[in-house]
PDB file of N, CA and C in Angstrom:
ATOM      1  N   MET P 302     -20.815  57.932 -28.067  1.00 73.00           N
ATOM      2  CA  MET P 302     -20.210  57.721 -26.775  1.00 73.00           C
ATOM      3  C   MET P 302     -19.006  58.662 -26.647  1.00 73.00           C
ATOM      4  N   THR P 303     -18.815  59.226 -25.467  1.00 79.00           N
ATOM      5  CA  THR P 303     -17.695  60.124 -25.184  1.00 79.00           C
ATOM      6  C   THR P 303     -16.803  59.475 -24.134  1.00 79.00           C
ATOM      7  N   ALA P 304     -15.492  59.502 -24.385  1.00 79.00           N
ATOM      8  CA  ALA P 304     -14.535  58.963 -23.418  1.00 79.00           C
ATOM      9  C   ALA P 304     -14.011  60.096 -22.556  1.00 79.00           C
ATOM     10  N   ILE P 305     -13.993  59.869 -21.249  1.00 81.00           N
ATOM     11  CA  ILE P 305     -13.509  60.858 -20.295  1.00 81.00           C
ATOM     12  C   ILE P 305     -12.510  60.168 -19.374  1.00 81.00           C
ATOM     13  N   THR P 306     -11.391  60.823 -19.113  1.00 82.00           N
ATOM     14  CA  THR P 306     -10.401  60.284 -18.188  1.00 82.00           C
ATOM     15  C   THR P 306     -10.523  61.008 -16.857  1.00 82.00           C
ATOM     16  N   ILE P 307     -10.663  60.236 -15.779  1.00 84.00           N
ATOM     17  CA  ILE P 307     -10.692  60.821 -14.438  1.00 84.00           C
ATOM     18  C   ILE P 307      -9.767  60.010 -13.541  1.00 84.00           C
ATOM     19  N   ASN P 308      -9.317  60.611 -12.480  1.00 84.00           N
ATOM     20  CA  ASN P 308      -8.478  59.930 -11.498  1.00 84.00           C
ATOM     21  C   ASN P 308      -9.276  59.766 -10.214  1.00 84.00           C
ATOM     22  N   ILE P 309      -9.319  58.537  -9.719  1.00 85.00           N
ATOM     23  CA  ILE P 309     -10.090  58.219  -8.521  1.00 85.00           C
ATOM     24  C   ILE P 309      -9.113  57.814  -7.411  1.00 85.00           C
ATOM     25  N   PRO P 310      -9.246  58.368  -6.211  1.00 85.00           N
ATOM     26  CA  PRO P 310      -8.406  57.916  -5.104  1.00 85.00           C
ATOM     27  C   PRO P 310      -8.631  56.419  -4.858  1.00 85.00           C
ATOM     28  N   SER P 311      -7.565  55.712  -4.538  1.00 81.00           N
ATOM     29  CA  SER P 311      -7.635  54.251  -4.368  1.00 81.00           C
ATOM     30  C   SER P 311      -8.748  53.804  -3.426  1.00 81.00           C
ATOM     31  N   ASN P 312      -8.950  54.531  -2.336  1.00 85.00           N
ATOM     32  CA  ASN P 312      -9.969  54.104  -1.370  1.00 85.00           C
ATOM     33  C   ASN P 312     -11.399  54.344  -1.857  1.00 85.00           C
ATOM     34  N   ASP P 313     -11.580  55.047  -2.988  1.00 88.00           N
ATOM     35  CA  ASP P 313     -12.917  55.292  -3.539  1.00 88.00           C
ATOM     36  C   ASP P 313     -13.233  54.439  -4.766  1.00 88.00           C
ATOM     37  N   VAL P 314     -12.280  53.628  -5.226  1.00 85.00           N
ATOM     38  CA  VAL P 314     -12.467  52.862  -6.469  1.00 85.00           C
ATOM     39  C   VAL P 314     -13.651  51.910  -6.363  1.00 85.00           C
ATOM     40  N   SER P 315     -13.788  51.207  -5.250  1.00 87.00           N
ATOM     41  CA  SER P 315     -14.900  50.261  -5.092  1.00 87.00           C
ATOM     42  C   SER P 315     -16.246  50.979  -5.218  1.00 87.00           C
ATOM     43  N   PHE P 316     -16.391  52.103  -4.544  1.00 90.00           N
ATOM     44  CA  PHE P 316     -17.623  52.888  -4.618  1.00 90.00           C
ATOM     45  C   PHE P 316     -17.877  53.360  -6.047  1.00 90.00           C
ATOM     46  N   PHE P 317     -16.808  53.836  -6.698  1.00 88.00           N
ATOM     47  CA  PHE P 317     -16.923  54.324  -8.067  1.00 88.00           C
ATOM     48  C   PHE P 317     -17.412  53.222  -9.004  1.00 88.00           C
ATOM     49  N   LYS P 318     -16.863  52.027  -8.872  1.00 87.00           N
ATOM     50  CA  LYS P 318     -17.276  50.908  -9.731  1.00 87.00           C
ATOM     51  C   LYS P 318     -18.748  50.566  -9.521  1.00 87.00           C
ATOM     52  N   LYS P 319     -19.200  50.579  -8.264  1.00 90.00           N
ATOM     53  CA  LYS P 319     -20.610  50.293  -7.977  1.00 90.00           C
ATOM     54  C   LYS P 319     -21.519  51.359  -8.594  1.00 90.00           C
ATOM     55  N   MET P 320     -21.123  52.611  -8.455  1.00 90.00           N
ATOM     56  CA  MET P 320     -21.904  53.708  -9.003  1.00 90.00           C
ATOM     57  C   MET P 320     -21.988  53.603 -10.533  1.00 90.00           C
ATOM     58  N   MET P 321     -20.856  53.292 -11.163  1.00 88.00           N
ATOM     59  CA  MET P 321     -20.831  53.152 -12.627  1.00 88.00           C
ATOM     60  C   MET P 321     -21.777  52.038 -13.070  1.00 88.00           C
ATOM     61  N   THR P 322     -21.742  50.914 -12.377  1.00 88.00           N
ATOM     62  CA  THR P 322     -22.599  49.781 -12.728  1.00 88.00           C
ATOM     63  C   THR P 322     -24.070  50.154 -12.603  1.00 88.00           C
ATOM     64  N   LYS P 323     -24.428  50.821 -11.508  1.00 91.00           N
ATOM     65  CA  LYS P 323     -25.820  51.226 -11.294  1.00 91.00           C
ATOM     66  C   LYS P 323     -26.307  52.191 -12.372  1.00 91.00           C
ATOM     67  N   MET P 324     -25.413  53.019 -12.882  1.00 90.00           N
ATOM     68  CA  MET P 324     -25.786  54.003 -13.890  1.00 90.00           C
ATOM     69  C   MET P 324     -25.719  53.436 -15.306  1.00 90.00           C
ATOM     70  N   GLY P 325     -25.218  52.209 -15.441  1.00 89.00           N
ATOM     71  CA  GLY P 325     -25.131  51.601 -16.757  1.00 89.00           C
ATOM     72  C   GLY P 325     -23.956  52.108 -17.573  1.00 89.00           C
ATOM     73  N   TRP P 326     -22.996  52.729 -16.916  1.00 88.00           N
ATOM     74  CA  TRP P 326     -21.816  53.231 -17.604  1.00 88.00           C
ATOM     75  C   TRP P 326     -20.760  52.130 -17.665  1.00 88.00           C
ATOM     76  N   THR P 327     -19.804  52.314 -18.539  1.00 84.00           N
ATOM     77  CA  THR P 327     -18.679  51.375 -18.607  1.00 84.00           C
ATOM     78  C   THR P 327     -17.394  52.125 -18.286  1.00 84.00           C
ATOM     79  N   TYR P 328     -16.382  51.369 -17.903  1.00 81.00           N
ATOM     80  CA  TYR P 328     -15.092  51.980 -17.597  1.00 81.00           C
ATOM     81  C   TYR P 328     -13.969  51.022 -17.970  1.00 81.00           C
ATOM     82  N   THR P 329     -12.797  51.577 -18.171  1.00 80.00           N
ATOM     83  CA  THR P 329     -11.599  50.767 -18.374  1.00 80.00           C
ATOM     84  C   THR P 329     -10.533  51.331 -17.441  1.00 80.00           C
ATOM     85  N   MET P 330      -9.694  50.445 -16.965  1.00 76.00           N
ATOM     86  CA  MET P 330      -8.627  50.849 -16.062  1.00 76.00           C
ATOM     87  C   MET P 330      -7.387  51.163 -16.893  1.00 76.00           C
ATOM     88  N   ALA P 331      -6.579  52.097 -16.424  1.00 71.00           N
ATOM     89  CA  ALA P 331      -5.322  52.425 -17.085  1.00 71.00           C
ATOM     90  C   ALA P 331      -4.430  51.182 -17.098  1.00 71.00           C
ATOM     91  N   ALA P 332      -3.544  51.084 -18.090  1.00 67.00           N
ATOM     92  CA  ALA P 332      -2.701  49.902 -18.267  1.00 67.00           C
ATOM     93  C   ALA P 332      -1.948  49.535 -16.997  1.00 67.00           C
ATOM     94  N   GLU P 333      -1.391  50.504 -16.302  1.00 58.00           N
ATOM     95  CA  GLU P 333      -0.620  50.180 -15.099  1.00 58.00           C
ATOM     96  C   GLU P 333      -1.497  49.635 -13.981  1.00 58.00           C
ATOM     97  N   GLU P 334      -2.786  49.965 -13.989  1.00 58.00           N
ATOM     98  CA  GLU P 334      -3.710  49.452 -12.987  1.00 58.00           C
ATOM     99  C   GLU P 334      -4.135  48.014 -13.302  1.00 58.00           C
ATOM    100  N   ARG P 335      -4.095  47.634 -14.592  1.00 55.00           N
ATOM    101  CA  ARG P 335      -4.524  46.304 -15.001  1.00 55.00           C
ATOM    102  C   ARG P 335      -3.442  45.261 -14.825  1.00 55.00           C
ATOM    103  N   GLN P 336      -2.212  45.676 -14.623  1.00 57.00           N
ATOM    104  CA  GLN P 336      -1.124  44.717 -14.523  1.00 57.00           C
ATOM    105  C   GLN P 336      -1.370  43.776 -13.352  1.00 57.00           C
ATOM    106  N   VAL P 337      -1.081  42.515 -13.601  1.00 62.00           N
ATOM    107  CA  VAL P 337      -1.247  41.509 -12.564  1.00 62.00           C
ATOM    108  C   VAL P 337      -0.036  41.573 -11.641  1.00 62.00           C
ATOM    109  N   ALA P 338      -0.298  41.540 -10.365  1.00 68.00           N
ATOM    110  CA  ALA P 338       0.796  41.582  -9.400  1.00 68.00           C
ATOM    111  C   ALA P 338       1.677  40.352  -9.541  1.00 68.00           C
ATOM    112  N   LYS P 339       2.968  40.553  -9.354  1.00 74.00           N
ATOM    113  CA  LYS P 339       3.909  39.436  -9.421  1.00 74.00           C
ATOM    114  C   LYS P 339       3.620  38.480  -8.270  1.00 74.00           C
ATOM    115  N   PRO P 340       3.769  37.181  -8.520  1.00 76.00           N
ATOM    116  CA  PRO P 340       3.593  36.236  -7.412  1.00 76.00           C
ATOM    117  C   PRO P 340       4.689  36.440  -6.374  1.00 76.00           C
ATOM    118  N   ARG P 341       4.342  36.321  -5.110  1.00 82.00           N
ATOM    119  CA  ARG P 341       5.312  36.496  -4.038  1.00 82.00           C
ATOM    120  C   ARG P 341       5.102  35.421  -2.999  1.00 82.00           C
ATOM    121  N   LEU P 342       6.165  34.985  -2.391  1.00 87.00           N
ATOM    122  CA  LEU P 342       6.079  34.009  -1.307  1.00 87.00           C
ATOM    123  C   LEU P 342       6.577  34.650  -0.024  1.00 87.00           C
ATOM    124  N   TYR P 343       5.846  34.417   1.037  1.00 85.00           N
ATOM    125  CA  TYR P 343       6.159  34.990   2.341  1.00 85.00           C
ATOM    126  C   TYR P 343       6.898  33.963   3.184  1.00 85.00           C
ATOM    127  N   ASP P 344       7.972  34.396   3.838  1.00 85.00           N
ATOM    128  CA  ASP P 344       8.737  33.535   4.738  1.00 85.00           C
ATOM    129  C   ASP P 344       8.401  33.938   6.171  1.00 85.00           C
ATOM    130  N   PRO P 345       7.580  33.125   6.857  1.00 85.00           N
ATOM    131  CA  PRO P 345       7.168  33.511   8.211  1.00 85.00           C
ATOM    132  C   PRO P 345       8.317  33.529   9.218  1.00 85.00           C
ATOM    133  N   GLU P 346       9.403  32.800   8.932  1.00 88.00           N
ATOM    134  CA  GLU P 346      10.537  32.796   9.855  1.00 88.00           C
ATOM    135  C   GLU P 346      11.244  34.145   9.881  1.00 88.00           C
ATOM    136  N   THR P 347      11.376  34.768   8.710  1.00 87.00           N
ATOM    137  CA  THR P 347      12.069  36.058   8.637  1.00 87.00           C
ATOM    138  C   THR P 347      11.087  37.230   8.642  1.00 87.00           C
ATOM    139  N   GLY P 348       9.820  36.944   8.313  1.00 86.00           N
ATOM    140  CA  GLY P 348       8.831  38.010   8.216  1.00 86.00           C
ATOM    141  C   GLY P 348       8.974  38.812   6.935  1.00 86.00           C
ATOM    142  N   GLU P 349       9.657  38.245   5.934  1.00 88.00           N
ATOM    143  CA  GLU P 349       9.881  38.948   4.680  1.00 88.00           C
ATOM    144  C   GLU P 349       9.398  38.113   3.501  1.00 88.00           C
ATOM    145  N   TYR P 350       9.289  38.779   2.351  1.00 88.00           N
ATOM    146  CA  TYR P 350       8.939  38.096   1.119  1.00 88.00           C
ATOM    147  C   TYR P 350      10.212  37.708   0.381  1.00 88.00           C
ATOM    148  N   LEU P 351      10.155  36.621  -0.384  1.00 88.00           N
ATOM    149  CA  LEU P 351      11.309  36.219  -1.173  1.00 88.00           C
ATOM    150  C   LEU P 351      11.593  37.289  -2.222  1.00 88.00           C
ATOM    151  N   ASN P 352      12.877  37.486  -2.515  1.00 88.00           N
ATOM    152  CA  ASN P 352      13.246  38.526  -3.476  1.00 88.00           C
ATOM    153  C   ASN P 352      12.952  38.080  -4.910  1.00 88.00           C
ATOM    154  N   ASP P 353      13.056  39.010  -5.859  1.00 87.00           N
ATOM    155  CA  ASP P 353      12.725  38.738  -7.259  1.00 87.00           C
ATOM    156  C   ASP P 353      13.599  37.637  -7.856  1.00 87.00           C
ATOM    157  N   LYS P 354      14.873  37.608  -7.485  1.00 91.00           N
ATOM    158  CA  LYS P 354      15.793  36.599  -8.033  1.00 91.00           C
ATOM    159  C   LYS P 354      15.359  35.194  -7.607  1.00 91.00           C
ATOM    160  N   THR P 355      15.011  35.032  -6.346  1.00 89.00           N
ATOM    161  CA  THR P 355      14.558  33.736  -5.844  1.00 89.00           C
ATOM    162  C   THR P 355      13.241  33.339  -6.494  1.00 89.00           C
ATOM    163  N   MET P 356      12.328  34.292  -6.646  1.00 88.00           N
ATOM    164  CA  MET P 356      11.047  33.995  -7.283  1.00 88.00           C
ATOM    165  C   MET P 356      11.242  33.569  -8.739  1.00 88.00           C
ATOM    166  N   LYS P 357      12.218  34.183  -9.435  1.00 89.00           N
ATOM    167  CA  LYS P 357      12.506  33.796 -10.822  1.00 89.00           C
ATOM    168  C   LYS P 357      12.968  32.349 -10.892  1.00 89.00           C
ATOM    169  N   VAL P 358      13.838  31.938  -9.975  1.00 88.00           N
ATOM    170  CA  VAL P 358      14.316  30.548  -9.943  1.00 88.00           C
ATOM    171  C   VAL P 358      13.144  29.595  -9.716  1.00 88.00           C
ATOM    172  N   ILE P 359      12.251  29.946  -8.804  1.00 87.00           N
ATOM    173  CA  ILE P 359      11.083  29.099  -8.516  1.00 87.00           C
ATOM    174  C   ILE P 359      10.178  29.004  -9.742  1.00 87.00           C
ATOM    175  N   GLU P 360       9.893  30.140 -10.381  1.00 87.00           N
ATOM    176  CA  GLU P 360       9.038  30.131 -11.571  1.00 87.00           C
ATOM    177  C   GLU P 360       9.683  29.334 -12.707  1.00 87.00           C
ATOM    178  N   ASP P 361      10.999  29.504 -12.900  1.00 89.00           N
ATOM    179  CA  ASP P 361      11.702  28.727 -13.924  1.00 89.00           C
ATOM    180  C   ASP P 361      11.599  27.234 -13.630  1.00 89.00           C
ATOM    181  N   ALA P 362      11.780  26.851 -12.374  1.00 86.00           N
ATOM    182  CA  ALA P 362      11.702  25.437 -11.994  1.00 86.00           C
ATOM    183  C   ALA P 362      10.303  24.880 -12.252  1.00 86.00           C
ATOM    184  N   ARG P 363       9.288  25.669 -11.963  1.00 85.00           N
ATOM    185  CA  ARG P 363       7.910  25.231 -12.221  1.00 85.00           C
ATOM    186  C   ARG P 363       7.681  24.969 -13.708  1.00 85.00           C
ATOM    187  N   GLN P 364       8.403  25.713 -14.551  1.00 86.00           N
ATOM    188  CA  GLN P 364       8.272  25.556 -16.000  1.00 86.00           C
ATOM    189  C   GLN P 364       9.284  24.551 -16.553  1.00 86.00           C
ATOM    190  N   GLY P 365      10.065  23.924 -15.678  1.00 83.00           N
ATOM    191  CA  GLY P 365      11.024  22.915 -16.113  1.00 83.00           C
ATOM    192  C   GLY P 365      12.335  23.475 -16.623  1.00 83.00           C
ATOM    193  N   LYS P 366      12.582  24.765 -16.411  1.00 87.00           N
ATOM    194  CA  LYS P 366      13.825  25.391 -16.871  1.00 87.00           C
ATOM    195  C   LYS P 366      14.900  25.247 -15.792  1.00 87.00           C
ATOM    196  N   GLY P 367      16.105  24.905 -16.207  1.00 82.00           N
ATOM    197  CA  GLY P 367      17.230  24.845 -15.275  1.00 82.00           C
ATOM    198  C   GLY P 367      17.173  23.700 -14.287  1.00 82.00           C
ATOM    199  N   ILE P 368      16.407  22.679 -14.601  1.00 78.00           N
ATOM    200  CA  ILE P 368      16.294  21.529 -13.712  1.00 78.00           C
ATOM    201  C   ILE P 368      17.444  20.573 -14.015  1.00 78.00           C
ATOM    202  N   ALA P 369      18.233  20.234 -13.000  1.00 74.00           N
ATOM    203  CA  ALA P 369      19.398  19.368 -13.195  1.00 74.00           C
ATOM    204  C   ALA P 369      19.028  17.898 -13.049  1.00 74.00           C
ATOM    205  N   PHE P 370      17.941  17.610 -12.381  1.00 71.00           N
ATOM    206  CA  PHE P 370      17.583  16.207 -12.134  1.00 71.00           C
ATOM    207  C   PHE P 370      16.071  16.050 -12.168  1.00 71.00           C
ATOM    208  N   THR P 371      15.640  14.977 -12.797  1.00 74.00           N
ATOM    209  CA  THR P 371      14.219  14.623 -12.746  1.00 74.00           C
ATOM    210  C   THR P 371      14.121  13.166 -12.374  1.00 74.00           C
ATOM    211  N   GLY P 372      13.104  12.791 -11.716  1.00 79.00           N
ATOM    212  CA  GLY P 372      12.913  11.408 -11.296  1.00 79.00           C
ATOM    213  C   GLY P 372      12.364  11.373  -9.883  1.00 79.00           C
ATOM    214  N   SER P 373      12.371  10.192  -9.315  1.00 86.00           N
ATOM    215  CA  SER P 373      11.833  10.013  -7.972  1.00 86.00           C
ATOM    216  C   SER P 373      12.854  10.444  -6.925  1.00 86.00           C
ATOM    217  N   PHE P 374      12.392  10.557  -5.706  1.00 87.00           N
ATOM    218  CA  PHE P 374      13.303  10.903  -4.615  1.00 87.00           C
ATOM    219  C   PHE P 374      14.344   9.812  -4.432  1.00 87.00           C
ATOM    220  N   GLU P 375      13.917   8.565  -4.584  1.00 88.00           N
ATOM    221  CA  GLU P 375      14.859   7.445  -4.442  1.00 88.00           C
ATOM    222  C   GLU P 375      15.957   7.531  -5.504  1.00 88.00           C
ATOM    223  N   ASP P 376      15.581   7.867  -6.741  1.00 87.00           N
ATOM    224  CA  ASP P 376      16.576   8.029  -7.808  1.00 87.00           C
ATOM    225  C   ASP P 376      17.525   9.176  -7.481  1.00 87.00           C
ATOM    226  N   PHE P 377      16.973  10.247  -6.945  1.00 84.00           N
ATOM    227  CA  PHE P 377      17.806  11.388  -6.584  1.00 84.00           C
ATOM    228  C   PHE P 377      18.798  10.999  -5.489  1.00 84.00           C
ATOM    229  N   LYS P 378      18.315  10.248  -4.517  1.00 86.00           N
ATOM    230  CA  LYS P 378      19.173   9.821  -3.417  1.00 86.00           C
ATOM    231  C   LYS P 378      20.350   8.986  -3.950  1.00 86.00           C
ATOM    232  N   LYS P 379      20.033   8.046  -4.847  1.00 87.00           N
ATOM    233  CA  LYS P 379      21.100   7.231  -5.450  1.00 87.00           C
ATOM    234  C   LYS P 379      22.086   8.104  -6.222  1.00 87.00           C
ATOM    235  N   TRP P 380      21.550   9.029  -6.998  1.00 81.00           N
ATOM    236  CA  TRP P 380      22.383   9.931  -7.799  1.00 81.00           C
ATOM    237  C   TRP P 380      23.292  10.767  -6.911  1.00 81.00           C
ATOM    238  N   ALA P 381      22.736  11.290  -5.805  1.00 83.00           N
ATOM    239  CA  ALA P 381      23.520  12.127  -4.895  1.00 83.00           C
ATOM    240  C   ALA P 381      24.617  11.328  -4.203  1.00 83.00           C
ATOM    241  N   GLU P 382      24.339  10.077  -3.880  1.00 88.00           N
ATOM    242  CA  GLU P 382      25.333   9.235  -3.215  1.00 88.00           C
ATOM    243  C   GLU P 382      26.470   8.850  -4.169  1.00 88.00           C
ATOM    244  N   GLU P 383      26.181   8.769  -5.450  1.00 83.00           N
ATOM    245  CA  GLU P 383      27.191   8.411  -6.446  1.00 83.00           C
ATOM    246  C   GLU P 383      28.157   9.561  -6.727  1.00 83.00           C
ATOM    247  N   VAL P 384      27.694  10.760  -6.564  1.00 72.00           N
ATOM    248  CA  VAL P 384      28.507  11.944  -6.913  1.00 72.00           C
ATOM    249  C   VAL P 384      29.546  12.228  -5.883  1.00 72.00           C
TER     250      VAL P 384
END
């Protein structure tokens, strides 16, 4: 087997993949092409995406990092009223 590196314009990648499959060839994508896109949240009120800092806080919270309070909403309400 011989490895060959070629560059394909983005709008031709789908066609290229189909052609490779039909010919029984295999391919691998360059490391930067394989990277998974960062999750992003869209704010329809502003028409913008949340910035990286805000997304980091959300991801940390999903993983339980930096959480100041856990419990029910009722417990939170009591806690907030006491402070």
